[in-house]
Structure formats: C-alpha cells, structure tokens
Short mmCIF file of C-alpha atoms in Angstrom, two decimals:
data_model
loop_
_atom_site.label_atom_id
_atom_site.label_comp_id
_atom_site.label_asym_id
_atom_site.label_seq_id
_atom_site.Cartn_x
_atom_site.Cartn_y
_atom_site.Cartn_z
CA UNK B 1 90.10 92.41 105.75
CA UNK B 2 93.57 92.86 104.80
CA UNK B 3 94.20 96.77 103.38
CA UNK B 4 97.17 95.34 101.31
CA UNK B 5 95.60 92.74 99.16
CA UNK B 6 93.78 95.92 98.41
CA UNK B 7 96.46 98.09 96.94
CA UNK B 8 95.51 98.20 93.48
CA UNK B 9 91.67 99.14 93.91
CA UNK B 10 92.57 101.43 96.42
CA UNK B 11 95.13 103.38 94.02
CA UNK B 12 92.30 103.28 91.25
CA UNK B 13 89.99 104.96 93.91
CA UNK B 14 92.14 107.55 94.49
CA UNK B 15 93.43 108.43 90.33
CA UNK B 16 89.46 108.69 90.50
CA UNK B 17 89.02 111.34 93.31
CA UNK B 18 92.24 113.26 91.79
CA UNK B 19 90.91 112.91 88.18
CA UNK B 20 87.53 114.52 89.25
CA UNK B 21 89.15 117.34 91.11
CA UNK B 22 91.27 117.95 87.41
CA UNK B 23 87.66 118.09 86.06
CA UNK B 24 86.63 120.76 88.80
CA UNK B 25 83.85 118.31 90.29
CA UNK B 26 83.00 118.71 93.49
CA UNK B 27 84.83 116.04 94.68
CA UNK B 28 84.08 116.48 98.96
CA UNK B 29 80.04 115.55 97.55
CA UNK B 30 80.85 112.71 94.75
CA UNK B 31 82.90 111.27 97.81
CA UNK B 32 79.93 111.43 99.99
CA UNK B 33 77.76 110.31 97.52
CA UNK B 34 79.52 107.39 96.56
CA UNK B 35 80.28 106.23 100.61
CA UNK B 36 76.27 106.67 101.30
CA UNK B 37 75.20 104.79 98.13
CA UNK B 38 78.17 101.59 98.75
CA UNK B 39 76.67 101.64 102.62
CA UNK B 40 73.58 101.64 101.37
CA UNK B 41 73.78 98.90 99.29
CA UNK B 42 75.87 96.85 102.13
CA UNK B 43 72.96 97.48 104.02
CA UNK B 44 69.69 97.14 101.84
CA UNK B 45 71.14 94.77 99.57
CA UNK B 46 73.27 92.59 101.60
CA UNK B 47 76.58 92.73 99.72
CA UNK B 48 79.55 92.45 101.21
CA UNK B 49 81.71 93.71 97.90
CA UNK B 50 79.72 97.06 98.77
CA UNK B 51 81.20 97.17 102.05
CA UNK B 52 84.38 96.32 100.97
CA UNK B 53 84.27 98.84 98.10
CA UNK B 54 83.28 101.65 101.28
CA UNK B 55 86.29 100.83 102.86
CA UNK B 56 88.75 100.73 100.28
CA UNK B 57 87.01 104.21 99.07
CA UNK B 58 87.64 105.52 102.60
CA UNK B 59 91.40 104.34 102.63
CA UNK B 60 91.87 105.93 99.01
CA UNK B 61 90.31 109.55 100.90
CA UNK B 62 92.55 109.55 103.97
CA UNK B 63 95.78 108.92 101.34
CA UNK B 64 95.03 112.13 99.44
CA UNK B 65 95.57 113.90 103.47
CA UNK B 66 91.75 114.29 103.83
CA UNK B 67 90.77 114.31 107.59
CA UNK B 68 89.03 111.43 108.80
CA UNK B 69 87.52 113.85 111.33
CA UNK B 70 85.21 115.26 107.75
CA UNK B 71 83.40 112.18 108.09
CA UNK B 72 83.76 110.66 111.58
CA UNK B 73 80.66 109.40 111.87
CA UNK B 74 79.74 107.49 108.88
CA UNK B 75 83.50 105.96 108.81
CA UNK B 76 83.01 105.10 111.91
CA UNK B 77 80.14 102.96 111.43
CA UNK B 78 81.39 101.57 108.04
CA UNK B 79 84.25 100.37 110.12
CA UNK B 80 82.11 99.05 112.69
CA UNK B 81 80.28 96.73 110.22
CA UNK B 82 83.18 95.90 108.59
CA UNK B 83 84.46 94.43 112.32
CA UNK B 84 87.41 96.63 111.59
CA UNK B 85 89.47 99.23 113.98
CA UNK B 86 90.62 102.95 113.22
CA UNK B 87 94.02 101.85 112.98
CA UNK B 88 93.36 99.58 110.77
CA UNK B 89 92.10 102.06 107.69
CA UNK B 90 94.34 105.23 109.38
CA UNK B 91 98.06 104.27 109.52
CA UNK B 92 101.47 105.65 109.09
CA UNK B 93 100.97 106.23 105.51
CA UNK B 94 98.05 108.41 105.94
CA UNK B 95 98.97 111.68 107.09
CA UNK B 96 97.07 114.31 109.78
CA UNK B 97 95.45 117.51 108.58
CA UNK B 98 97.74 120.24 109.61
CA UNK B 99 96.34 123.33 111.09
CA UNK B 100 97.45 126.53 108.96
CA UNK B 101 97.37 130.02 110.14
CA UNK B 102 95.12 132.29 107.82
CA UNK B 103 98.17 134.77 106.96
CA UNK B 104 99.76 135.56 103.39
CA UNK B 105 103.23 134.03 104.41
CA UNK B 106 101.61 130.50 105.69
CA UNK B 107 99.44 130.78 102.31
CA UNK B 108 102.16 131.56 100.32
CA UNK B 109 103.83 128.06 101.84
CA UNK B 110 101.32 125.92 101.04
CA UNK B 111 101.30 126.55 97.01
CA UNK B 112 105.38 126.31 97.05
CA UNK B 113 106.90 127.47 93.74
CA UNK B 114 104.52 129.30 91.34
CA UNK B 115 105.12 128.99 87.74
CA UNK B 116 105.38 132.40 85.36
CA UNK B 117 103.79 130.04 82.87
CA UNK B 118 101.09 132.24 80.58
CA UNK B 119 98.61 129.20 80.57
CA UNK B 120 98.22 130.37 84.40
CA UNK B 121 95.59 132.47 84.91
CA UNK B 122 96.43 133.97 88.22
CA UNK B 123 99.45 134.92 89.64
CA UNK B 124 100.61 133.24 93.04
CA UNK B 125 99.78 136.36 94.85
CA UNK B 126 95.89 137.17 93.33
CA UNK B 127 96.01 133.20 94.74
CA UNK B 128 96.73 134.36 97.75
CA UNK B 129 94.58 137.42 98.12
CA UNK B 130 91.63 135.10 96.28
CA UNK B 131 92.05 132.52 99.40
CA UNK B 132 92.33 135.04 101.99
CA UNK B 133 89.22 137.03 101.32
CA UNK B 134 86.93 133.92 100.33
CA UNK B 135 88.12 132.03 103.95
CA UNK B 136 87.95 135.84 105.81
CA UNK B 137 84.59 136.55 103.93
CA UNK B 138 83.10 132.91 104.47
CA UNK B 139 81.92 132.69 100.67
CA UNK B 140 80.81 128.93 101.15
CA UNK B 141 81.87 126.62 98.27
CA UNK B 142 84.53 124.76 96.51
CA UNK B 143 87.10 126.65 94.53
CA UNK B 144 89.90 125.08 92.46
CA UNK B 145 93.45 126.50 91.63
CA UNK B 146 95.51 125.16 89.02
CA UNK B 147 99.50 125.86 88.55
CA UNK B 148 100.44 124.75 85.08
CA UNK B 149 104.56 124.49 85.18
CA UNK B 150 106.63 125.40 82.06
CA UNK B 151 108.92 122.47 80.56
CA UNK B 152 108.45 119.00 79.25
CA UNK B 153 107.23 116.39 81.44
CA UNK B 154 106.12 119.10 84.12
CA UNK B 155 102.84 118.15 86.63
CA UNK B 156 99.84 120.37 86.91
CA UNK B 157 99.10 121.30 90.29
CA UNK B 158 95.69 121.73 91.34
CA UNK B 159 94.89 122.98 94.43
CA UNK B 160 91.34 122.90 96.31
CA UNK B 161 89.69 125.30 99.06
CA UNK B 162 86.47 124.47 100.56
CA UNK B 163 84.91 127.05 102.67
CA UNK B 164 82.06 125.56 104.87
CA UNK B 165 80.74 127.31 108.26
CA UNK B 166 82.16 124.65 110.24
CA UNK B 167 85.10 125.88 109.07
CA UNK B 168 87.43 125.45 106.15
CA UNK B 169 90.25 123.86 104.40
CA UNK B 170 92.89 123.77 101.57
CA UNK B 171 93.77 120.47 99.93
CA UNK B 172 96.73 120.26 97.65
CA UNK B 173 95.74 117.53 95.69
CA UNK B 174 99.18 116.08 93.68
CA UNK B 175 101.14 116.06 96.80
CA UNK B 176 98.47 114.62 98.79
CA UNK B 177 98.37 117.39 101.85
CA UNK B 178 95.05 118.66 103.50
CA UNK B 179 95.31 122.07 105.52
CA UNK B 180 92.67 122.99 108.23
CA UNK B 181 92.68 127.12 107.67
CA UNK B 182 92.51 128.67 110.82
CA UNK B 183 91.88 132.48 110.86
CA UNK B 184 93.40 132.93 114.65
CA UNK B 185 96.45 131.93 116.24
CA UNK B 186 97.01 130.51 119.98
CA UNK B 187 97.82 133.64 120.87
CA UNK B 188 95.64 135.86 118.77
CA UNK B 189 92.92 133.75 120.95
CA UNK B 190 94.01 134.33 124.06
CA UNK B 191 94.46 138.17 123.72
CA UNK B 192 90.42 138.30 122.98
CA UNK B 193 89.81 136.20 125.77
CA UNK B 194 91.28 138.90 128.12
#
C-alpha cells in the first residue's frame, strides 16, 4: 500500500476530524470509535477496503500532530495486518508531539496572537488561567477553545485540551500541532528527587 495514491481520502479524513472538533465532538472517542469498528470489520468481515480505510484514518490522525504513542497498540497491529512498517504511515510530514511546560508564558505560546474580537468569549489570559487550573486540578475531559479573528477572510482557531490521568495534552487543531502538557520541568524533577 502506497500512502500517496491515497492523498485525497486521506485529506477528506482529516476535514472530517477538524470539522467535528468545530462541532465540539469529542473527536479523541469518534476517532477511536471509527479505528475499532474499520478493524473490526477487516477482521469479522474480511474486507480489505476496511483495512485500508484504518490506515488511511490513522495517517489523516498523525497529520493533525496527534501522537502515535495515544494509540500504540491498536496502530500497531492495524499496521501489522496491513504488512506495513511505522515508517511507512509516520514520516517527515507528520510531526512529534512536543512536550510543553505547564507555565503561563509556554501557554501563552501555544495560542499565538489572540484576537480582541467581541464574538470571543474569553480573553487569551482567562484561556490561560482556564488551562492551567483544569491540567493542575486534573478535571478529566475534553474542552474546546475557539479564537474568532476580526477581518474578512480571517480563520477560526479552535484549540483542544484533553485532560486524562495518564496525563494530558493541547492540540491546536488549524495549524496541526499536538502539545504533551507537562506540569514539571527537568529540573523541577530533580530538585524533588533530592
């Protein structure tokens, strides 16, 4: 299986994560849901579309920056009977989740400019203090964030934070970057080691 031939249905399978994330789905469990019921099928059924279909909708994930690390284990096997290799699905176009330090400046970076527009209902810095306590309070869930720019022919940004107990993570959706929140630095670690 050749990823390219693929381009178009893999570009339809992402507008289709980032449209339900614009609808405030959960889009971390229609993903899931979708892989399980396309292995399923693969597997119970015997087609091989479906297992095409679980590939192409894993490729279309790991394009909008989500970690392949979320689901190890299931892609893993998908690729497996698929008689495919990691770096064939994960390549230079997909990018790494990078590893953000839970503080108001590194926050503050990851939403970039902040429109004064009045159709925003929060300001960038009740964002800010609304990502900080629900990642230092654990409130488990998925929240959404939207930043509505002034001006003709201006995007939307919507921005999603998912706050799990194994941990949690901030996903700016149009630009197609995934953030692993950490709450302690390197050296923040070390000290409490001590």
């Amino acid at each position: 299986m050749r990823l390219e031939e693929y381009r178009t249905e893999i570009e339809a399978a992402r507008l289709s994560l980032e449209m339900l994330a614009r609808r405030e789905a959960d889009v971390k469990a229609v993903f899931q849901k979708s892989m399980q019921n396309l292995c399923r099928l693969a597997k119970e059924e015997a087609e091989p579309e479906a297992l095409t279909g679980a590939v192409i909708l894993m490729r279309a994930w790991l394009e909008m920056g989500f970690p392949y690390g979320m689901y190890r284990d299931l892609f893993d096997s998908v690729l497996k009977r698929a008689g495919l290799e990691r770096n064939d699905v994960v390549s230079d176009e997909v990018r790494e989740m990078r590893k953000i330090r839970l503080t108001r400046p590194q926050i503050r970076s990851m939403l970039g400019r902040w429109s004064t527009s009045s159709r925003n209902s929060m300001t960038k810095e009740k964002v800010v203090d609304d990502i900080l306590d629900k990642v230092q309070q654990e409130v488990p869930g998925v929240y959404y964030y939207e930043n509505f720019h002034s001006g003709p022919g201006r995007m939307q940004d919507i921005y999603e934070l998912v706050v799990e107990e194994g941990g949690s993570f901030f996903h700016d959706i149009r630009r197609g970057r995934c953030y692993q929140l950490e709450e302690k630095g390197p050296k923040e670690r070390k000290i409490e080691k001590n």
